Every structure is written in structure tokens, then in C-alpha cells.
mmCIF file of C-alpha atoms in Angstrom:
data_model
loop_
_atom_site.group_PDB
_atom_site.id
_atom_site.type_symbol
_atom_site.label_atom_id
_atom_site.label_comp_id
_atom_site.label_asym_id
_atom_site.label_seq_id
_atom_site.Cartn_x
_atom_site.Cartn_y
_atom_site.Cartn_z
ATOM 1 C CA MET A 1 -9.794 -0.736 9.485
ATOM 2 C CA LYS A 2 -6.486 -1.253 11.126
ATOM 3 C CA ASN A 3 -4.015 1.114 10.048
ATOM 4 C CA GLU A 4 -1.137 0.932 12.432
ATOM 5 C CA ILE A 5 2.423 1.302 11.204
ATOM 6 C CA ASP A 6 5.913 1.407 12.748
ATOM 7 C CA ILE A 7 7.081 4.918 12.277
ATOM 8 C CA HIS A 8 10.616 4.126 12.553
ATOM 9 C CA ARG A 9 10.160 1.714 9.556
ATOM 10 C CA ALA A 10 8.258 4.384 7.601
ATOM 11 C CA LEU A 11 11.241 6.829 8.133
ATOM 12 C CA LYS A 12 13.681 4.007 7.013
ATOM 13 C CA VAL A 13 11.551 3.826 4.058
ATOM 14 C CA PHE A 14 11.619 7.438 3.466
ATOM 15 C CA ASN A 15 15.264 7.594 3.728
ATOM 16 C CA LYS A 16 15.954 4.918 1.361
ATOM 17 C CA VAL A 17 13.642 6.489 -1.306
ATOM 18 C CA THR A 18 15.189 9.900 -1.031
ATOM 19 C CA GLN A 19 18.720 8.349 -1.040
ATOM 20 C CA TYR A 20 18.251 5.904 -3.993
ATOM 21 C CA GLY A 21 15.097 7.032 -5.710
ATOM 22 C CA GLU A 22 14.806 9.165 -8.963
ATOM 23 C CA LYS A 23 14.353 12.786 -8.126
ATOM 24 C CA ARG A 24 11.636 14.791 -10.005
ATOM 25 C CA MET A 25 10.852 18.372 -9.896
ATOM 26 C CA ALA A 26 7.488 19.615 -8.708
ATOM 27 C CA GLU A 27 4.905 20.177 -11.265
ATOM 28 C CA ASP A 28 2.489 23.274 -11.520
ATOM 29 C CA ASP A 29 -0.436 20.845 -12.280
ATOM 30 C CA LYS A 30 -2.799 21.318 -9.149
ATOM 31 C CA THR A 31 -4.226 18.064 -9.567
ATOM 32 C CA LYS A 32 -0.937 16.408 -8.500
ATOM 33 C CA LYS A 33 -0.724 15.404 -4.680
ATOM 34 C CA ASN A 34 2.690 17.032 -4.553
ATOM 35 C CA VAL A 35 2.420 20.018 -2.240
ATOM 36 C CA PHE A 36 5.968 20.403 -0.829
ATOM 37 C CA GLY A 37 8.306 20.530 -3.834
ATOM 38 C CA ASN A 38 10.581 17.776 -5.006
ATOM 39 C CA ASP A 39 9.571 14.028 -5.193
ATOM 40 C CA TYR A 40 11.530 11.041 -4.932
ATOM 41 C CA TYR A 41 10.333 7.747 -6.541
ATOM 42 C CA LEU A 42 11.450 4.214 -5.693
ATOM 43 C CA CYS A 43 9.597 0.848 -6.145
ATOM 44 C CA GLY A 44 6.256 2.604 -6.658
ATOM 45 C CA ILE A 45 6.678 4.932 -3.676
ATOM 46 C CA SER A 46 6.830 8.463 -3.740
ATOM 47 C CA ALA A 47 8.458 10.576 -0.897
ATOM 48 C CA GLN A 48 8.232 14.213 -0.144
ATOM 49 C CA THR A 49 8.919 16.466 2.667
ATOM 50 C CA ASP A 50 7.969 20.061 3.613
ATOM 51 C CA HIS A 51 10.616 22.845 3.790
ATOM 52 C CA ASP A 52 11.836 22.190 7.423
ATOM 53 C CA GLY A 53 11.561 18.239 7.338
ATOM 54 C CA TYR A 54 9.174 18.079 10.184
ATOM 55 C CA THR A 55 6.396 16.420 7.722
ATOM 56 C CA ILE A 56 6.899 13.712 5.529
ATOM 57 C CA VAL A 57 4.546 11.988 2.967
ATOM 58 C CA LEU A 58 4.923 8.711 1.376
ATOM 59 C CA SER A 59 2.447 7.608 -1.264
ATOM 60 C CA ASP A 60 1.544 5.724 -4.237
ATOM 61 C CA ALA A 61 -1.095 5.921 -6.723
ATOM 62 C CA GLN A 62 -4.049 5.363 -4.158
ATOM 63 C CA VAL A 63 -2.578 5.597 -0.509
ATOM 64 C CA SER A 64 -0.908 8.445 1.192
ATOM 65 C CA LEU A 65 0.940 8.218 4.697
ATOM 66 C CA THR A 66 1.660 11.548 6.288
ATOM 67 C CA VAL A 67 4.120 11.665 9.264
ATOM 68 C CA PHE A 68 3.922 14.658 11.349
ATOM 69 C CA PHE A 69 6.136 16.027 14.056
ATOM 70 C CA HIS A 70 6.221 13.853 17.361
ATOM 71 C CA ASN A 71 5.717 10.660 15.060
ATOM 72 C CA LYS A 72 2.036 11.281 14.604
ATOM 73 C CA TYR A 73 0.666 10.016 11.242
ATOM 74 C CA GLN A 74 -2.337 9.810 9.158
ATOM 75 C CA PHE A 75 -3.313 7.388 6.489
ATOM 76 C CA GLU A 76 -5.680 8.099 3.446
ATOM 77 C CA TYR A 77 -6.620 5.362 1.316
ATOM 78 C CA PRO A 78 -9.829 3.856 -0.350
ATOM 79 C CA SER A 79 -9.694 0.258 0.625
ATOM 80 C CA ASN A 80 -7.783 -2.245 2.689
ATOM 81 C CA ASP A 81 -6.511 -3.759 -0.489
ATOM 82 C CA ALA A 82 -5.074 -0.628 -1.487
ATOM 83 C CA LEU A 83 -3.418 -0.203 1.992
ATOM 84 C CA ASP A 84 -2.047 -3.763 1.821
ATOM 85 C CA ASN A 85 -0.519 -3.187 -1.460
ATOM 86 C CA PHE A 86 1.034 0.081 -0.401
ATOM 87 C CA LEU A 87 2.614 -1.791 2.553
ATOM 88 C CA ARG A 88 3.984 -4.462 0.316
ATOM 89 C CA ARG A 89 5.667 -1.587 -1.525
ATOM 90 C CA PHE A 90 7.438 -0.934 1.779
ATOM 91 C CA ASN A 91 8.937 -4.364 1.662
ATOM 92 C CA ASP A 92 10.358 -3.818 -2.033
ATOM 93 C CA VAL A 93 12.013 -0.476 -0.809
ATOM 94 C CA GLU A 94 13.514 -2.119 2.204
ATOM 95 C CA ASN A 95 14.775 -5.027 0.005
ATOM 96 C CA TYR A 96 15.964 -2.715 -2.717
ATOM 97 C CA GLN A 97 19.802 -2.945 -3.448
ATOM 98 C CA ALA A 98 21.514 -0.134 -5.231
ATOM 99 C CA ALA A 99 23.415 -0.985 -8.501
#
């Protein structure tokens, strides 16, 4: 499975989600993927960051992309179809126009 991504694109998507997305507070439910605190949601993509901003997570219902310091990253996904759907959501965020 090929899982390469342009990190600069991922960072731009992260910035757009946090700038224009809906902010949601962290929940106490331990089954949630949110490990950092606040989530931002836009076009089906969730964006989170740790307290110092060195690690970010972009995710949807099935896929998670974690970007670490020095532009290293890790995908978690169940299938190539899920990954393709996640990457299509990147396009939705990139094309999003604030009202």
C-alpha cells in the first residue's frame, strides 16, 4: 500500500481546518481518538495538535494521519479505499470557501 503524502499539503489542510472549522471541546469518553484536547472539524476532517504544536493529527472516521516533528508522519487506515476517501476530503478542505 502506497501511503505517501506531501507534508506541506497536510499542514495547509491542518491550518485551514483549525482556521475555519468548528471547534469542539475534548470529551472524557476514552473511546474517542482525541488525545490532545480540542478538535476542529471541517469537511469531514478532524484536526488536533498536542500542547506544544509539534505533533498534529488529521483524521476522519476511519483514517488517521499523524505528523511528527521533522515532517515524519504515520498513517493508520483499514483499507486503500478508506485512505482514498480521506485524501478526497483533503481536496474538499482545500476548496472550502469561508462564507
